[in-house]
Amino acid sequence: DVAPQGDPETALTSGAPALASDRPVPKRKTDRPRPPWKRKDAKRATSAGFDVVVAAPPATSSDAPTDGSSATAGQSEATAKPSSHPTAIKSTAPKTFSGDRGGAAEDEELLAELRAISNSASNRFDASDGADTQASRDQPSMTDEYAVINENSEMSREEGDQLPPWKRKSARKKVTPSVATDVALPQNKMQIADATSLHGIKSSENATYQGVESKARPSTAPTLPKRDLPNAPSTSGGITSAPPDTDIKITDETLEESLKSSKWQVRKASYSFLRDRITIFLSGNEPASQLISCEIHSALDASVPTALMDKIAGSLDEALLLSVLYVDCCQGARLEENARKIMASLVKGNAFASSKTSTLNSSEELVLKLIEVSDDGSATIETIFELIQDNGLKSRKPKAVLFSAKLILKAVESFGVAVLPISKLTTQSEILIAHSNAQAREVGMKILAELCRALGSKSPLQSSIDKLKPSQISQLDSLLKSQPSATRITRRLRCKMGEPESAQSPEEALAALKMSQAEDEAKRQAARPAIDLFRVLPKTCYREKIKLDKWSEKVAALNALIDAGGEQPYKLVAPSGSVDYAPLIRELRQVLGHTHFAVCSKALAALGMLAEGVGAQLFSNLRPLLTTLLALFKDKKVCNAAGSSLDKMFANVFSFEHLLEANDSIPSSLDEKKQKNALVRKSALEYLARCVKSNGTYGTRGQLRSRDAEELAKLSCQKLNDSDASTRKAANGVLVALLSSNDSQVVEATKGVTESSLKTSNPRAYKSLQLASGSANGISSPSS
């Protein structure tokens, strides 16, 4: 007999050799069952695997079954399992209550009724054999349901990719349809819920079932009605999605309220309403600042700056369009105050730091339009660049800084340097070149190159160029080499539209630069606060050291006095009841007699500081010192200090009339009989020449009149006969300065004196004057 293949036991008993495939396969390590502590779901299965048992009190003898039902009762008793749960809680405390309701709480009729209800109820806790029990057996249990879920999930895992569950993004989404289609829901789910709520039991099995039911059953919750809220604009990526404004109605009566509305859609509609009104009033004419603002809207001038502070991108764009049209068409935009408010709102708002191209283009057009409509010589253009510098270039927002830099360059290229403040542009180019942003530095170099082209060379801006690095200087040279001439302007001021277009020469641009710098310096000095010298001096060592005998201590005291005056040019408080400079001037006059030249020089510098800082109100105190200061010219060590002190006194304290007085003044110091020292006479005439050249450039008393010029010419012609050659040369210098004056009346007065005094009596000096003055027409030739 041959044993069937594949049966190892038969093969062994029959003695036939076993095949290799029939040998028992040894168990691998992976086929061994895992110990409980290594199973992942061991703890979870243990916590979820408990039974819910509803126990009733044991039946009494009166409830025993009859003879006909003894077999059924015996069978049920045989199959019943003893319950480990206690049926009731029995108290061992003695019963002390002895009222009408005392005794044992046992009612036979009530217990029989409850037992009948319990036997007739059909639920999953019923253990009787019947139709309900058989139906519950045929019904799939929770374990079967989860088996279906796991089987479906395994099938989906085999059908799909082999990625582990934690790497699959849509793993949970793939399981949900299989639950909804493959799981058969129990029919008695409501009964289970009722039974659980009745007994107050919430098992993990019930909770799991409810979770499966919620996935399989679609939601039937009622949908809440949407609230009618205003749609907020989307600001992602700098793009605003504005909802339609068809339902917003703006009228003349509601315009004022709409401009202040908290809803950006209403504000935007009000800005559009104002634009339409300006267009209607324009009546198809070209914008030329011809409209009156109050006729369009009573508060239009004040509404435009407020609209530019809008923080919503959609309404801000509409506000910018309104502002451009307002500046182009309305007369109110030409006023300096209104233009300043518009520009301040623009640079302080969100427009300069916006990411939207439309917002930046509208902002640039608004600034250029403000420059275009401004009057020639007004402070509007300078105010615009000041606000850009203070709030744009120095902003903490990089976008605002870069846009401000490009805006300045655009204004320079559009209007040219002639109509813009060159000193402001120079300062702004220095700020940009020193900026940490590479793009800002590049724009600053372009602005500096455009200024150099307009001025003709780099020499007028040498102070700014000296601050550049070698690489930046090379970059500037390459820019100037690639474009030697200035950029052709594309826009002009509206007030100069009728004039012929002419390019500004480099000399005119340089003169404008110097004038602008002087005006800026004068404004800065005027804005400085005056220093109260007598409040600062007690904090210094002046009072202690000025009384000491050692010259170095006196010099230290005078230095402390000069330092207390602040920066030059000095600006001190005016004399008053609490401020008296007379004792200080008397003290300095005494110090002038010190034997050491350093002490005398410092005292002269202190007197010059008082003359420059206080001015004409010290005339009565400083006028007696004029001859004393002139006499100090004889000492070569203090000659320069005396001349500097007298220079500060002229035009601030003294005038030409005071200097030419007959007694105790310059004429008496020039008299050779009274003043034997030729150095004093020469230095006094040189001082007069400096006063003539600087007349009208500073101070309030430096004007040179024709009468004063005539007196100076006569005095100088007399000193041409002085015995000292250096004195005669200094007198000739005074006459040359008078003939070179820009005032024609001064020149004519000087010519009359020289012709009458020198033409016949001193023709050699007259001819030298003619050659020195360099004007053949100013003085007639001797042959004539």
Coordinates of C-alpha atoms in Angstrom, one line a residue, residues 543-759:
R543 CA 33.4 133.0 38.8
E544 CA 36.1 131.1 40.7
K545 CA 39.0 131.3 38.2
I546 CA 38.5 134.8 36.8
K547 CA 39.6 136.3 40.1
L548 CA 42.8 134.3 40.3
D549 CA 46.1 136.0 39.4
K550 CA 47.6 133.2 37.3
W551 CA 47.1 133.9 33.6
S552 CA 46.3 130.3 32.7
E553 CA 43.4 130.3 35.3
K554 CA 42.0 133.4 33.7
V555 CA 42.2 131.8 30.3
A556 CA 40.3 128.8 31.6
A557 CA 37.6 131.1 33.0
L558 CA 37.3 133.0 29.7
N559 CA 37.1 129.7 27.8
A560 CA 34.3 128.6 30.1
L561 CA 32.5 131.9 29.4
I562 CA 32.8 131.4 25.6
D563 CA 31.7 127.8 25.8
A564 CA 28.6 128.8 27.7
G565 CA 27.5 130.8 24.7
G566 CA 26.8 127.7 22.7
E567 CA 27.3 127.2 18.9
Q568 CA 28.2 129.9 16.4
P569 CA 26.7 132.2 15.3
Y570 CA 25.9 133.0 18.9
K571 CA 22.3 133.6 20.0
L572 CA 21.8 135.0 23.6
V573 CA 18.8 136.2 25.4
A574 CA 18.1 140.0 25.2
P575 CA 18.8 142.3 28.2
S576 CA 15.9 142.5 30.6
G577 CA 15.3 143.1 34.3
S578 CA 16.9 139.8 35.2
V579 CA 19.5 139.8 32.5
D580 CA 22.1 142.6 32.7
Y581 CA 25.3 142.4 30.6
A582 CA 26.8 145.6 31.9
P583 CA 28.8 144.1 34.9
L584 CA 30.1 141.4 32.7
I585 CA 31.3 143.9 30.0
R586 CA 33.0 146.0 32.7
E587 CA 34.8 142.9 34.0
L588 CA 36.0 142.0 30.5
R589 CA 37.2 145.6 29.9
Q590 CA 39.4 145.3 32.9
V591 CA 40.8 142.0 31.6
L592 CA 41.8 143.7 28.3
G593 CA 44.6 145.4 30.2
H594 CA 46.2 142.2 31.2
T595 CA 49.9 141.8 30.2
H596 CA 49.6 138.3 28.8
F597 CA 48.4 138.3 25.2
A598 CA 46.4 135.0 25.7
V599 CA 44.2 136.6 28.3
C600 CA 43.6 139.7 26.2
S601 CA 42.8 137.6 23.1
K602 CA 40.2 135.5 25.1
A603 CA 38.6 138.7 26.5
L604 CA 38.3 140.1 22.9
A605 CA 36.6 136.8 21.8
A606 CA 34.2 137.0 24.7
L607 CA 33.2 140.6 23.7
G608 CA 32.7 139.5 20.1
M609 CA 30.4 136.7 21.4
L610 CA 28.3 139.2 23.3
A611 CA 28.1 141.6 20.4
E612 CA 27.0 138.8 18.0
G613 CA 24.7 137.1 20.4
V614 CA 22.8 140.1 21.8
G615 CA 23.2 142.7 19.0
A616 CA 22.3 146.4 18.9
Q617 CA 20.9 146.4 22.5
L618 CA 24.5 146.5 23.7
F619 CA 25.4 149.6 21.8
S620 CA 25.6 151.8 24.9
N621 CA 27.9 149.3 26.6
L622 CA 30.2 148.6 23.6
R623 CA 30.5 152.0 21.9
P624 CA 33.0 153.4 24.5
L625 CA 35.2 150.4 23.8
L626 CA 35.7 151.3 20.1
T627 CA 38.9 153.4 20.5
T628 CA 40.2 150.9 23.1
L629 CA 39.9 148.0 20.6
L630 CA 41.4 150.0 17.8
A631 CA 44.4 150.8 19.9
L632 CA 45.0 147.1 20.4
F633 CA 46.0 146.8 16.7
K634 CA 49.5 148.0 17.7
D635 CA 50.1 144.6 19.4
K636 CA 50.8 142.1 16.7
K637 CA 50.0 139.2 19.0
V638 CA 46.4 140.4 19.6
C639 CA 45.9 142.2 16.2
N640 CA 43.9 139.3 14.7
A641 CA 41.8 138.9 17.8
A642 CA 41.0 142.6 17.9
G643 CA 40.0 142.6 14.2
S644 CA 37.7 139.5 14.7
S645 CA 36.0 141.2 17.7
L646 CA 35.4 144.4 15.7
D647 CA 34.1 142.4 12.7
K648 CA 31.4 140.9 14.9
M649 CA 30.5 144.3 16.4
F650 CA 30.0 145.8 12.9
A651 CA 26.5 145.3 11.5
N652 CA 25.4 143.8 14.9
V653 CA 26.2 146.8 17.1
F654 CA 27.9 149.4 15.0
S655 CA 26.9 151.0 11.7
F656 CA 28.9 153.0 9.2
E657 CA 27.5 156.1 10.7
H658 CA 28.9 155.1 14.1
L659 CA 32.3 154.2 12.7
L660 CA 32.7 157.5 10.9
E661 CA 31.8 159.8 13.8
A662 CA 34.3 162.6 14.4
N663 CA 35.0 161.9 18.0
D664 CA 36.4 158.7 19.5
S665 CA 36.0 156.7 16.4
I666 CA 37.9 155.6 13.3
P667 CA 38.7 159.1 11.9
S668 CA 40.4 160.1 15.1
S669 CA 42.4 156.8 15.1
L670 CA 43.5 157.6 11.5
D671 CA 44.8 161.0 12.3
E672 CA 48.6 160.8 12.1
K673 CA 49.0 163.6 14.7
K674 CA 47.0 161.7 17.3
Q675 CA 47.9 158.1 16.3
K676 CA 51.6 157.8 15.7
N677 CA 51.5 154.0 15.3
A678 CA 51.2 153.2 11.6
L679 CA 50.1 149.6 12.3
V680 CA 47.0 151.0 14.0
R681 CA 46.2 153.3 11.1
K682 CA 46.7 150.5 8.5
S683 CA 44.6 148.0 10.5
A684 CA 41.8 150.5 10.9
L685 CA 41.6 151.1 7.1
E686 CA 41.7 147.4 6.4
Y687 CA 38.8 147.0 8.9
L688 CA 36.8 149.6 6.9
A689 CA 37.5 147.8 3.7
R690 CA 36.2 144.5 5.2
C691 CA 33.0 146.4 6.4
V692 CA 32.4 147.7 2.9
K693 CA 32.7 144.3 1.3
S694 CA 30.4 142.6 3.8
N695 CA 27.7 145.2 3.9
G696 CA 24.2 143.8 4.0
T697 CA 25.4 140.1 4.3
Y698 CA 24.7 139.8 8.1
G699 CA 23.4 141.8 11.0
T700 CA 20.8 144.6 11.0
R701 CA 23.1 147.7 10.8
G702 CA 25.5 146.9 7.9
Q703 CA 23.8 148.8 5.1
L704 CA 26.0 151.1 3.1
R705 CA 24.3 154.2 1.9
S706 CA 25.5 156.7 -0.6
R707 CA 26.2 159.3 2.1
D708 CA 28.3 156.8 4.0
A709 CA 30.2 155.9 0.8
E710 CA 31.0 159.6 0.2
E711 CA 32.4 160.0 3.7
L712 CA 34.5 156.8 3.3
A713 CA 35.8 158.0 -0.1
K714 CA 36.9 161.4 1.3
L715 CA 38.6 159.8 4.3
S716 CA 40.4 157.3 2.1
C717 CA 41.5 160.0 -0.4
Q718 CA 43.1 161.9 2.6
K719 CA 44.9 158.8 3.8
L720 CA 46.5 158.4 0.3
N721 CA 48.8 161.1 1.5
D722 CA 49.9 159.3 4.6
S723 CA 53.6 158.9 5.3
D724 CA 53.3 155.2 5.7
A725 CA 53.2 153.2 2.5
S726 CA 51.1 150.3 4.0
T727 CA 48.6 152.9 5.2
R728 CA 48.3 154.4 1.7
K729 CA 47.8 150.9 0.3
A730 CA 45.1 150.2 2.8
A731 CA 43.3 153.4 1.9
N732 CA 43.5 152.5 -1.8
G733 CA 41.9 149.1 -0.9
V734 CA 38.9 151.0 0.7
L735 CA 38.4 153.0 -2.5
V736 CA 38.6 149.8 -4.7
A737 CA 36.0 148.2 -2.5
L738 CA 33.7 151.1 -2.9
L739 CA 34.0 151.2 -6.6
S740 CA 33.4 147.4 -6.8
S741 CA 30.1 147.6 -4.9
N742 CA 26.9 146.3 -6.5
D743 CA 25.0 149.4 -5.5
S744 CA 25.2 151.9 -8.3
Q745 CA 24.5 154.9 -6.0
V746 CA 27.6 153.9 -3.9
V747 CA 29.7 153.7 -7.1
E748 CA 28.5 157.1 -8.4
A749 CA 29.2 158.7 -5.1
T750 CA 32.7 157.3 -4.9
K751 CA 33.4 158.3 -8.5
G752 CA 32.5 161.9 -7.8
V753 CA 34.8 162.1 -4.8
T754 CA 37.8 160.5 -6.5
E755 CA 37.5 162.6 -9.6
S756 CA 37.3 165.8 -7.6
S757 CA 40.0 164.9 -5.2
L758 CA 42.5 162.8 -7.1
K759 CA 42.2 163.5 -10.8

